[in-house]
CSV table of C-alpha atoms in Angstrom, one decimal:
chain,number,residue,atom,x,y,z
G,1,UNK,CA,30.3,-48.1,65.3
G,2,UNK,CA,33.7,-47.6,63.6
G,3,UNK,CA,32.5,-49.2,60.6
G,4,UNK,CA,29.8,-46.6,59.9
G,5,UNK,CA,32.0,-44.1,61.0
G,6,UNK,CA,34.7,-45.0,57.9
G,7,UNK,CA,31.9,-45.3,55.7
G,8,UNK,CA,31.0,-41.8,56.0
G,9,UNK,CA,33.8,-40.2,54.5
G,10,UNK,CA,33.2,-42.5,51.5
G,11,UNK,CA,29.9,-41.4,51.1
G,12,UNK,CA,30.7,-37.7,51.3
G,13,UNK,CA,33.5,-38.3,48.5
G,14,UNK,CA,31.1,-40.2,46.1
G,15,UNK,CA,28.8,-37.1,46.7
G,16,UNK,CA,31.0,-34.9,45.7
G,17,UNK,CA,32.3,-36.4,42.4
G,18,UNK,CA,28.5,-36.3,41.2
G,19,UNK,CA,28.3,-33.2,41.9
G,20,UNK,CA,31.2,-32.2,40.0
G,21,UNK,CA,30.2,-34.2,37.1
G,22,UNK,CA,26.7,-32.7,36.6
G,23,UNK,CA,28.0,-29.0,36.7
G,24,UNK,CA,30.3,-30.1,34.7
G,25,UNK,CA,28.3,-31.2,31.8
G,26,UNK,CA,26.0,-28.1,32.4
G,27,UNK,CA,29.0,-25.9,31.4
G,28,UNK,CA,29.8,-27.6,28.4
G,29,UNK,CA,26.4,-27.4,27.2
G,30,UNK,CA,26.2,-23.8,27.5
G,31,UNK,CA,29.5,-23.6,25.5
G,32,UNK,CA,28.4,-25.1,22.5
G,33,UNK,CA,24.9,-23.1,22.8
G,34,UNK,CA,27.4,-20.2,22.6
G,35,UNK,CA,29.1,-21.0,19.5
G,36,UNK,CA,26.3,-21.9,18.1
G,37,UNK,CA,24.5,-18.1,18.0
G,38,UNK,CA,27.9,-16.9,17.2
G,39,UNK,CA,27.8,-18.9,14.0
G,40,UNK,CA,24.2,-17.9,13.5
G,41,UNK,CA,25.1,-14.4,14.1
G,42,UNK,CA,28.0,-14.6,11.5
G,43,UNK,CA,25.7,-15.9,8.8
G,44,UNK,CA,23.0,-13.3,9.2
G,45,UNK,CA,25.8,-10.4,8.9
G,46,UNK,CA,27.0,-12.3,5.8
G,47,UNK,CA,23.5,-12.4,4.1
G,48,UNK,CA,23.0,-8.8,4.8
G,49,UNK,CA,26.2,-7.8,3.3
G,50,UNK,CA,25.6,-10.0,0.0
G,51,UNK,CA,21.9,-8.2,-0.5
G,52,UNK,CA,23.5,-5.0,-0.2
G,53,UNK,CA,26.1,-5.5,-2.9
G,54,UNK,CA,23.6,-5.7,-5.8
G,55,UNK,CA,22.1,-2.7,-4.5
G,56,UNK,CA,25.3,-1.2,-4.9
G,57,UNK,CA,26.1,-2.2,-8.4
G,58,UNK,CA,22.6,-1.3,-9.9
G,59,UNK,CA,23.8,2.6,-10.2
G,60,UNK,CA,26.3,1.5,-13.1
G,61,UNK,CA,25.4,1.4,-16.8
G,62,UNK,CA,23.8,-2.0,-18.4
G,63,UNK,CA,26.1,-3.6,-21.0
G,64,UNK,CA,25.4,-3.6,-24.6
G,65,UNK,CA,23.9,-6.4,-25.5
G,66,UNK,CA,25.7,-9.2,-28.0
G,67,UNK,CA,25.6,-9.6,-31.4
G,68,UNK,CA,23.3,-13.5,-32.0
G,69,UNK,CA,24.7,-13.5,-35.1
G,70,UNK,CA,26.8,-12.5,-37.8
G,71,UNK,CA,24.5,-12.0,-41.4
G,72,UNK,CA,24.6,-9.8,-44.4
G,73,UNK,CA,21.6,-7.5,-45.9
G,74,UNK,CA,20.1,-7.6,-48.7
G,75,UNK,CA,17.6,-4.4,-49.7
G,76,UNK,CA,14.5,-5.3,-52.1
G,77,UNK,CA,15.0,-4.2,-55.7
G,78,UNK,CA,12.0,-3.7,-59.0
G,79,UNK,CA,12.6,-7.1,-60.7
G,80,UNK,CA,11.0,-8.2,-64.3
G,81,UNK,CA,9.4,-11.1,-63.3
G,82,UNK,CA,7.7,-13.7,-66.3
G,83,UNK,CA,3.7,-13.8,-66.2
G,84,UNK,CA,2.6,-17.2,-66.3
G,85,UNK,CA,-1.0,-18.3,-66.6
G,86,UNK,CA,-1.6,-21.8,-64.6
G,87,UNK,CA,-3.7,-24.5,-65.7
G,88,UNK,CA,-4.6,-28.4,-66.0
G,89,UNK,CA,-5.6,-30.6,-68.6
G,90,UNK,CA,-5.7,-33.8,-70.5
G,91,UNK,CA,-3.4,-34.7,-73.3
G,92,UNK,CA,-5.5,-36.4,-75.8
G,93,UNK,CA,-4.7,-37.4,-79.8
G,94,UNK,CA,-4.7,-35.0,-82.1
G,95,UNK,CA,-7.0,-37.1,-84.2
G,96,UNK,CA,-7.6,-40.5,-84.3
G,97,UNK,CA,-8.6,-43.1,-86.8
G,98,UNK,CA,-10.8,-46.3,-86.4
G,99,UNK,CA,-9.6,-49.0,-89.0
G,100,UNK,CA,-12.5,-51.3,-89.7
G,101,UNK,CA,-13.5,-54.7,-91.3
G,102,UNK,CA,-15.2,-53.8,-94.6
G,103,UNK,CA,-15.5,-57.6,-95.6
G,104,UNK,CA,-18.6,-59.4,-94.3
G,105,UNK,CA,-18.4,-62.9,-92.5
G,106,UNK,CA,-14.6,-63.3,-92.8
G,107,UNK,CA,-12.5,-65.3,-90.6
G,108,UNK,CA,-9.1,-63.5,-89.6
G,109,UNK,CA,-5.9,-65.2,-90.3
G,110,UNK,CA,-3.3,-62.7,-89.4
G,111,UNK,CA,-2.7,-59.5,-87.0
G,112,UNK,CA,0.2,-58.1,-87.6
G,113,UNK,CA,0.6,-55.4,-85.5
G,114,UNK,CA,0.0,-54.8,-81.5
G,115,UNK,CA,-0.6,-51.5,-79.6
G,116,UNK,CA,2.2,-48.8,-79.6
G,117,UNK,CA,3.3,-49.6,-83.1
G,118,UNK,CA,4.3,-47.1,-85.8
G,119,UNK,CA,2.5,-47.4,-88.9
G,120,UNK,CA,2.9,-46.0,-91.7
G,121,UNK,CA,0.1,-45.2,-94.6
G,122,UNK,CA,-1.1,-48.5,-96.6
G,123,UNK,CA,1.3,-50.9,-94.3
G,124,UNK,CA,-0.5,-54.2,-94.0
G,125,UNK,CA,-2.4,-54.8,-90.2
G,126,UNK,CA,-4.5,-58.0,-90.8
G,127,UNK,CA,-5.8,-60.5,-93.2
G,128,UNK,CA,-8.6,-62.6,-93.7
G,129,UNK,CA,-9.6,-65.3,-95.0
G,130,UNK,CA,-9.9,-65.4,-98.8
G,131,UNK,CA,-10.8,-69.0,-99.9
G,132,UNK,CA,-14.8,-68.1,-100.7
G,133,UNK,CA,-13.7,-64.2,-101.9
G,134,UNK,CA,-11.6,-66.3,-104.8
G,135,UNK,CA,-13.8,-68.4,-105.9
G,136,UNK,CA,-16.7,-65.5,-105.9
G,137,UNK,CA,-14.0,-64.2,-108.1
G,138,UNK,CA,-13.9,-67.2,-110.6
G,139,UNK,CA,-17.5,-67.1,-110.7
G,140,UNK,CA,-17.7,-63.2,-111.5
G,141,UNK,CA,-14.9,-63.9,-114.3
G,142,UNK,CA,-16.9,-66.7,-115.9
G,143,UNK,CA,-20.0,-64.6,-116.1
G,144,UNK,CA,-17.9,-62.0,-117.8
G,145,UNK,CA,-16.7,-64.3,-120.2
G,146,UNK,CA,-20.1,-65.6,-121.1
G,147,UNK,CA,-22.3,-62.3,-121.5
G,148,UNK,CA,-19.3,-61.0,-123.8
G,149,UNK,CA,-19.9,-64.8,-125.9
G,150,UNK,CA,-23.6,-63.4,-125.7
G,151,UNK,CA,-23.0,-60.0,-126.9
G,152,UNK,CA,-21.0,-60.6,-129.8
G,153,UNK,CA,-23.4,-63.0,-131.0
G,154,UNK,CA,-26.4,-60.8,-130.1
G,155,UNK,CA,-24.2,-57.9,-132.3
G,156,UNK,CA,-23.8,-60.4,-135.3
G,157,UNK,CA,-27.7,-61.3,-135.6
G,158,UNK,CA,-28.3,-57.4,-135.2
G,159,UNK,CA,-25.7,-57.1,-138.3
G,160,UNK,CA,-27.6,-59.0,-140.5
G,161,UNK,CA,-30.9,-58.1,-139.4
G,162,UNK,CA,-29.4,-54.6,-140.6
G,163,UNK,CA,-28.5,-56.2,-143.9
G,164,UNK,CA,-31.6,-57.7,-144.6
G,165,UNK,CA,-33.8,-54.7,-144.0
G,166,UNK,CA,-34.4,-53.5,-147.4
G,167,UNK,CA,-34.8,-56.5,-148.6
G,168,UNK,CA,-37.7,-57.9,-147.2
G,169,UNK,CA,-36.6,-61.0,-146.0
G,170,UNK,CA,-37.2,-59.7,-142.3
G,171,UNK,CA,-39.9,-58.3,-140.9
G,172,UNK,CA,-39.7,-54.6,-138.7
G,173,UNK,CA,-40.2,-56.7,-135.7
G,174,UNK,CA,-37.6,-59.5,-136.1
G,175,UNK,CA,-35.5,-56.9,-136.6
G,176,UNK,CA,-35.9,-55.0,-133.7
G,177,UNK,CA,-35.9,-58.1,-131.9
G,178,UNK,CA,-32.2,-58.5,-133.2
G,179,UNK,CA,-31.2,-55.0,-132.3
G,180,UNK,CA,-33.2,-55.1,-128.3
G,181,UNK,CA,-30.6,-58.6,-128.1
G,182,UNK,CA,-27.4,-57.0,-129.0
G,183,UNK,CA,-28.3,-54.4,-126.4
G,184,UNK,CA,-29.5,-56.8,-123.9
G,185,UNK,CA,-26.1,-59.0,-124.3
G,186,UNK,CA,-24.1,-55.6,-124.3
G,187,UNK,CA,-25.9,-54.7,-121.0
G,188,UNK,CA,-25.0,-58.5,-119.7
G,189,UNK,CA,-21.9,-57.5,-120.3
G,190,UNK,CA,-21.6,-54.3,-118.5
G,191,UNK,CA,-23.3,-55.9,-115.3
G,192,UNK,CA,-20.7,-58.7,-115.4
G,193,UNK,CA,-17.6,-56.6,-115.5
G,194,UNK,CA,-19.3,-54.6,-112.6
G,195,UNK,CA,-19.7,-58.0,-110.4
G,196,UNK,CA,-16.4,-58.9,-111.5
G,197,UNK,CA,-15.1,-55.7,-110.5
G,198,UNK,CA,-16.7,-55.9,-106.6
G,199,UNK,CA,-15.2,-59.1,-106.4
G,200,UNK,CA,-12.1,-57.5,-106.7
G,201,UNK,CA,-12.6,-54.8,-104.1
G,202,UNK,CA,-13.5,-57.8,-101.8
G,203,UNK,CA,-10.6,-59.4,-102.4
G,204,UNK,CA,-9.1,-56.4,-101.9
G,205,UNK,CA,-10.6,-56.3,-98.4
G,206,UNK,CA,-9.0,-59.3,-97.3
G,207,UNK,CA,-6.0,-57.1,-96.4
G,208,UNK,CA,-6.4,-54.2,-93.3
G,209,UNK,CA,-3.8,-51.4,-94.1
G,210,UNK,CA,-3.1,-48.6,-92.5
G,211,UNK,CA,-5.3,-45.2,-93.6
G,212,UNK,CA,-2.6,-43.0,-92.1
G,213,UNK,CA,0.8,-42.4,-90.6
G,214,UNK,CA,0.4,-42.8,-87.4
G,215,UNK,CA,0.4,-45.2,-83.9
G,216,UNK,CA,-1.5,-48.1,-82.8
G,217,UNK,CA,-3.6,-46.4,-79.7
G,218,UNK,CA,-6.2,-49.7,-79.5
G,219,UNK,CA,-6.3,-53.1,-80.7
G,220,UNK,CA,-9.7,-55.5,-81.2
G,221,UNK,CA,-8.6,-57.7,-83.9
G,222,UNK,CA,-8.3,-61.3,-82.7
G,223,UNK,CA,-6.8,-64.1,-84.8
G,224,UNK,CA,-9.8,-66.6,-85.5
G,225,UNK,CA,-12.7,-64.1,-85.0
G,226,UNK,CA,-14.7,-64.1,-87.4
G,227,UNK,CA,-16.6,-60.3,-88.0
G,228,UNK,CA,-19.0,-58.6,-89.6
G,229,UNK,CA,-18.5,-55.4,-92.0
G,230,UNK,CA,-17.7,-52.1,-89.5
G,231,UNK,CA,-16.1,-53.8,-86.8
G,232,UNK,CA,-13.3,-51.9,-85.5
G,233,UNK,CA,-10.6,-53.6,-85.7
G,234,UNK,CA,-7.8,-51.3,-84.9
G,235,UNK,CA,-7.7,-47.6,-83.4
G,236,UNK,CA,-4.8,-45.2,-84.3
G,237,UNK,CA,-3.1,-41.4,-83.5
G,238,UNK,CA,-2.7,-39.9,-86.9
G,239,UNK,CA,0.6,-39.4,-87.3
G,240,UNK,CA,1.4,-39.9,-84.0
G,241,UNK,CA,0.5,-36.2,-83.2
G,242,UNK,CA,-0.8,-35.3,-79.4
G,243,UNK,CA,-2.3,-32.3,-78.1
G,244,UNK,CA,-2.8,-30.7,-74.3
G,245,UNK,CA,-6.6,-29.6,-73.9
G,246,UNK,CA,-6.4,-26.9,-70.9
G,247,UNK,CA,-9.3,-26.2,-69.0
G,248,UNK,CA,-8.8,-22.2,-68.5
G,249,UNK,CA,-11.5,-20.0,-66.7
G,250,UNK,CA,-13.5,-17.8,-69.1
G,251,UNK,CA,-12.3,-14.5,-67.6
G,252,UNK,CA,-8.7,-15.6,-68.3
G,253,UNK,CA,-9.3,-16.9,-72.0
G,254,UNK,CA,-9.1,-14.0,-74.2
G,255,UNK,CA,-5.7,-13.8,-72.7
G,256,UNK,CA,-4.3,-16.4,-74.9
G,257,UNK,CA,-3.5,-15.9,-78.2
G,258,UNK,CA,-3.2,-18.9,-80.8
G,259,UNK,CA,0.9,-19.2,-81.3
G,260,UNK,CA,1.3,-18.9,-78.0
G,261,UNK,CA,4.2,-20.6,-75.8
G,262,UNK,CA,3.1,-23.3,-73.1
G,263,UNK,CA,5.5,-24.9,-70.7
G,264,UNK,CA,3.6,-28.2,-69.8
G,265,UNK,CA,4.3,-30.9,-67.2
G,266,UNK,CA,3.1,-34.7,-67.7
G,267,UNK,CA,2.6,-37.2,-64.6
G,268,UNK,CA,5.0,-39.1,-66.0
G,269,UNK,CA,7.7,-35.7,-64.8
G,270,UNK,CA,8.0,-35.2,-68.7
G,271,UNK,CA,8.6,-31.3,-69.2
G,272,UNK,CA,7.5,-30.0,-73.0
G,273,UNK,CA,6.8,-27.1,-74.6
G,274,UNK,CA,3.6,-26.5,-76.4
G,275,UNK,CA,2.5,-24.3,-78.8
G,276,UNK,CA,-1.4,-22.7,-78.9
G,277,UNK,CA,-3.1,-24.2,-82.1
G,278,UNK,CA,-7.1,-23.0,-81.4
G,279,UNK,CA,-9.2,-22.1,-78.5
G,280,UNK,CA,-12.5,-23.6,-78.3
G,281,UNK,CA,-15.4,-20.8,-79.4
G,282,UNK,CA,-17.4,-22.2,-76.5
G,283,UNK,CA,-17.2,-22.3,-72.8
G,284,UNK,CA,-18.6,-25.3,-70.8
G,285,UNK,CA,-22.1,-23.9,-69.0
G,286,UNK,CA,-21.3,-25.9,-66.1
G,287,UNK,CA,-17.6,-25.0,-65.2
G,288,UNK,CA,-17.8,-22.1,-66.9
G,289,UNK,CA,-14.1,-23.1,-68.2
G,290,UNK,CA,-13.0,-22.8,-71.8
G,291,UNK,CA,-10.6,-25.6,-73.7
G,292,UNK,CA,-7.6,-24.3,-75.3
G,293,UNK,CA,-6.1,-26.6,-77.8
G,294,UNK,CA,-2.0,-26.7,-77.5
G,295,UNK,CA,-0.2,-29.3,-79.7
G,296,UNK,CA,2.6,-30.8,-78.3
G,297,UNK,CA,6.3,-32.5,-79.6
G,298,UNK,CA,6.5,-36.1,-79.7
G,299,UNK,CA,8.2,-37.3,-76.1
G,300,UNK,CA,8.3,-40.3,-74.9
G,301,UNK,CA,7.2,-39.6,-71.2
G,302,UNK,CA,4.0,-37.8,-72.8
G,303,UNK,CA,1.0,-40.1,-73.4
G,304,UNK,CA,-2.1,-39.8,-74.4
G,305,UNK,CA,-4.8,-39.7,-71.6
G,306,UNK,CA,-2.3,-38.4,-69.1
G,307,UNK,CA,-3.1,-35.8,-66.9
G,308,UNK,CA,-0.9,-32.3,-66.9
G,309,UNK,CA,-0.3,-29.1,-66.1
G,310,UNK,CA,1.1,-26.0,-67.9
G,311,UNK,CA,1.6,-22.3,-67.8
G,312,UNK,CA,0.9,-19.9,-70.5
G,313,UNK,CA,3.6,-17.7,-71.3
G,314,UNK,CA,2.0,-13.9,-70.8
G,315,UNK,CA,4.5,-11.6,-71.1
G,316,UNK,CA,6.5,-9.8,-67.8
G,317,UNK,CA,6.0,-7.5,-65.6
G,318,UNK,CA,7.7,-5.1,-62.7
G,319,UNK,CA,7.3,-6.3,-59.6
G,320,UNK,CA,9.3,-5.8,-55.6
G,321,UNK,CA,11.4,-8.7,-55.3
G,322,UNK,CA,13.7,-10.3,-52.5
G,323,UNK,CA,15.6,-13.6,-52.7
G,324,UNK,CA,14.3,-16.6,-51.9
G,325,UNK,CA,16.8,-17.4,-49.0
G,326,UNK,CA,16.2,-13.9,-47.1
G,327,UNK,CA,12.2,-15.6,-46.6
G,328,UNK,CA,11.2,-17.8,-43.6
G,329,UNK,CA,8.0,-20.1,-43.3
G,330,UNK,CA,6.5,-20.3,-39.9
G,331,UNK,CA,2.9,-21.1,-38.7
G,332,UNK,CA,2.0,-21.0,-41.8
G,333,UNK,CA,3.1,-17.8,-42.8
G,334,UNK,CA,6.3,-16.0,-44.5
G,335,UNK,CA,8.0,-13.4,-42.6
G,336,UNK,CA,11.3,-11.3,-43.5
G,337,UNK,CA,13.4,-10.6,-41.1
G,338,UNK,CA,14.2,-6.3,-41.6
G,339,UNK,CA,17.2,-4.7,-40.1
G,340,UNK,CA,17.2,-0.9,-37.8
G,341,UNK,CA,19.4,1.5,-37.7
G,342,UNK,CA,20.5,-0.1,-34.5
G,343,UNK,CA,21.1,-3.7,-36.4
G,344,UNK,CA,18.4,-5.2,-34.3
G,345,UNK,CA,15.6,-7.5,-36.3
G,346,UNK,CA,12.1,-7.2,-36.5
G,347,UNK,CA,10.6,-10.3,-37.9
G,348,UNK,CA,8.0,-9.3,-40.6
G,349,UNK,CA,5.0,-10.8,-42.4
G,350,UNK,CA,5.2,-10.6,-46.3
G,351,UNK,CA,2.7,-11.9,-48.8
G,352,UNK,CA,4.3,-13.5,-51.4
G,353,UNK,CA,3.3,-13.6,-54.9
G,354,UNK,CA,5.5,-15.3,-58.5
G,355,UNK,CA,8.7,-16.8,-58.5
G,356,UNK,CA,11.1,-16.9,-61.0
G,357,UNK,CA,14.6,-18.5,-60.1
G,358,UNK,CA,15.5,-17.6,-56.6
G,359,UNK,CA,13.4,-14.0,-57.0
G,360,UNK,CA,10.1,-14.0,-55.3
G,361,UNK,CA,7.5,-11.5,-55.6
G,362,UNK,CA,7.0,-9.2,-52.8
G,363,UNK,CA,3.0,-7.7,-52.8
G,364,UNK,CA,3.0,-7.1,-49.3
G,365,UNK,CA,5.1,-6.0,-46.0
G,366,UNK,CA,8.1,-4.5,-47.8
G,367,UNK,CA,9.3,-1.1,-48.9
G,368,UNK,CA,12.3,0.1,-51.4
G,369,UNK,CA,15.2,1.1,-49.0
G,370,UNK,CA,14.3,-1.5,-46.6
G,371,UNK,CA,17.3,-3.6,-45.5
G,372,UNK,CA,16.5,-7.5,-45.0
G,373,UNK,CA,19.0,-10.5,-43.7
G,374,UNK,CA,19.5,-12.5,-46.5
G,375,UNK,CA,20.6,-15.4,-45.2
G,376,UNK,CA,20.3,-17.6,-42.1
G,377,UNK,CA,16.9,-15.8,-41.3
G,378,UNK,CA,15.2,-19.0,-39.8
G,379,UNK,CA,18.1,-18.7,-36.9
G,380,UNK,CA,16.8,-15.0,-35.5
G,381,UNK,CA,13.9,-14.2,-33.7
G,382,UNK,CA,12.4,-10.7,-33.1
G,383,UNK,CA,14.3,-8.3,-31.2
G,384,UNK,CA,17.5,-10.2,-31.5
G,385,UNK,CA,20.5,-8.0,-32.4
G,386,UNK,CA,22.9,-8.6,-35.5
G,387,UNK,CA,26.1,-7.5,-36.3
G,388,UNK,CA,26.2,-6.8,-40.3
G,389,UNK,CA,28.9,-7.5,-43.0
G,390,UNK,CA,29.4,-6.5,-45.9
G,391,UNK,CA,29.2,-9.6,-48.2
G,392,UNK,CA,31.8,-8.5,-51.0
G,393,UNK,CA,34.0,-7.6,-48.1
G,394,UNK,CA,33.9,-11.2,-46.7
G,395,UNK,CA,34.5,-12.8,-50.4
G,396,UNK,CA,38.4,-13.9,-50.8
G,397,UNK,CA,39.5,-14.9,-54.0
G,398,UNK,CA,41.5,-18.4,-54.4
G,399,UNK,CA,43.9,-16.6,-56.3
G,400,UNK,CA,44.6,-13.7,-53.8
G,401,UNK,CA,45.1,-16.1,-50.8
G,402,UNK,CA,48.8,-16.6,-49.5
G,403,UNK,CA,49.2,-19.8,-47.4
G,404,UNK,CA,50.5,-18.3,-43.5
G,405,UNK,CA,53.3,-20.2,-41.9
G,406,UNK,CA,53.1,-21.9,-39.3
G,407,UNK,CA,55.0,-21.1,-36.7
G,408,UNK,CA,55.5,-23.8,-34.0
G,409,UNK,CA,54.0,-22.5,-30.0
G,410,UNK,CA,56.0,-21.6,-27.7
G,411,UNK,CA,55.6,-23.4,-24.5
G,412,UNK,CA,54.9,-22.0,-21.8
G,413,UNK,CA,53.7,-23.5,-18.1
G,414,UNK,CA,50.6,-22.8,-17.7
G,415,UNK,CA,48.9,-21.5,-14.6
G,416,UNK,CA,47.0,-24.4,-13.5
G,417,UNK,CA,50.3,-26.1,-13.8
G,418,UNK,CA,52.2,-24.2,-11.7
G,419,UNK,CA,50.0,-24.3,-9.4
G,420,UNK,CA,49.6,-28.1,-9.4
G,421,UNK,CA,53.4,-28.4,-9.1
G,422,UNK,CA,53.1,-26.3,-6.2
């Protein structure tokens, strides 16, 4: 009995403490839940307050807004611009000669000459063979020498058949008979100095020489060959002299005039200038294009068979210009960038037309009075703003600049310092 009656008291006490406990942790919750919706509640305010201020600062003004860059103007101006006609071609020889065997069954023994060589008129090209063309030559010689033996004995019988005429001794016809053989022989004669006389030229033919001053454009002679008469043996530029043959439309022909300058490109890079000899008096029925004949300087980037183009000179011509630099290329397109009243840009589509230098022609999306940037145009984009200068301002002379001394800084702790040291 005592023992459940101290055991009672310890009961009620361990009762107790657990009771404690759990109210405690109860009140503790409900504290934090409290500072948690005050710090909620704080926040919200906060939020409120920082939406309101823009509302507040929308009734001022809008700033200006800044300059994107720094550029000078340039207005368009009436420029004399060159008229140029374009157009391509071939450049071809001025006339070209075809050297040919004129011996018959000859062997050749020498070339002396290759392609690209100067020539210069009756210089030896090429030989033949002349062994058989000699001794044809002895054998024309020796015929000679006989028929002449003939005819001076033919003329003695006819002497003194003449003599004996009136005497009797001789009848009419022995003495014609005299007279036809002195003919006769003198005929042999002339027929034997004539076959003499082509043996010569065929000797003569042995030796190829040049018809011409001129180049070496082809070679077919071969050493060893042996050809017939009219092969073609060599092919040459008559005195070396080229011309450009422009293909030129046949509404733009009468145009030119013969005397006319041309400024004429080669593949090669090769720049010449040409003058207009001729223009063809017919046009091509199927390009409908006329050739114009323009003989060129000798150069040694221009060759004949190359491909070039030229421009006829035409004259000039007024015409609303801006600088190449003030022009920008985009899409596909050209556009100028114009300048307000209020310096802001507006970019602008131009069509362009000749150039000469750094002028281009203007047909298209620009007035007189205008004012353009002139430089750095490919940095702006529509609607940007620009503050101008005056380029002549901006210019400073080497001779007008003073060197500025330099002065050494003062020093001074700076903020971030201070507030470090702090």
């Amino acid at each position: 009995m005592k023992t459940n009656q101290q055991s009672k008291p310890l009961k009620f006490l361990a009762l107790t403490a657990a009771l404690a406990f759990a109210f405690g942790g109860v009140a503790c919750s409900s504290k934090d839940d409290a500072a948690a919706k005050s710090a909620d509640a704080s926040a919200t305010a906060n939020a409120k307050t920082d939406m309101a201020k823009p509302a507040e600062k929308s009734d001022k003004a809008a700033p200006a807004p800044k300059a994107a860059l720094t550029v000078t103007t340039v207005q368009p101006s009436n420029s004399s611009l060159a008229l140029k006609l374009p157009a391509n071609g071939n450049v071809t020889a001025w006339q070209e000669a075809s050297v040919g065997a004129e011996a018959n069954g000859l062997r050749l023994t020498q070339v002396l000459v290759n392609v690209g060589d100067s020539v210069k008129k009756g210089q030896l090209l090429a030989t033949f063979a002349g062994e058989s063309v000699q001794a044809d030559m002895a054998q024309a010689k020796a015929a000679l020498m006989e028929a002449q033996a003939n005819a001076i004995d033919a003329a003695a019988n006819a002497e003194r058949a003449r003599t004996l005429q009136n005497t009797g001794a001789l009848s009419a016809q022995q003495i014609n008979q005299f007279i036809t053989g002195e003919k006769t022989a003198a005929a042999r004669v002339e027929a034997a100095q004539a076959m003499l006389k082509a043996q010569s030229v065929r000797t003569q033919n042995t030796q190829v020489r040049a018809p011409d001053n001129g180049v070496i454009s082809a070679r077919g002679a071969t050493v060893g060959a042996v050809v017939g008469a009219g092969s073609e043996l060599f092919r040459m530029i008559r005195g070396g002299r080229l011309e450009w043959r422009a293909e030129v439309t046949s509404t733009e022909v009468g145009n030119i005039k013969p005397g006319s300058k041309v400024s004429i490109t080669s593949a090669s890079g090769a720049q010449v200038q040409g003058t207009v000899r001729t223009i063809a008096p017919t046009v091509d029925a199927a390009t409908r294009n006329a050739l114009v004949y323009v003989d060129l300087p000798a150069h040694p980037g221009v060759k004949a068979g190359m491909f070039a183009k030229g421009e006829f000179a035409m004259g000039t011509a007024t015409a609303l210009t801006l600088p190449y630099p003030a022009l920008v290329l985009r899409d596909g397109f050209t556009y100028a960038m114009r300048v307000d009243a209020n310096n802001k840009v507006s970019q602008v589509k131009v069509e362009t037309g000749r150039r000469m230098g750094e002028l281009v022609e203007i047909k298209q999306g620009a007035k007189l009075g205008e004012k353009f940037v002139s430089s750095g145009a490919a940095f702006l984009a529509d609607g940007d703003v620009v503050k101008i200068v005056d380029a002549k301002t901006t210019e400073v002379k080497a001779s007008e600049a003073k060197p500025t001394e330099v002065k050494p800084a003062e020093t001074k702790a700076a903020p971030a310092t201070a507030a470090g040291a702090k």
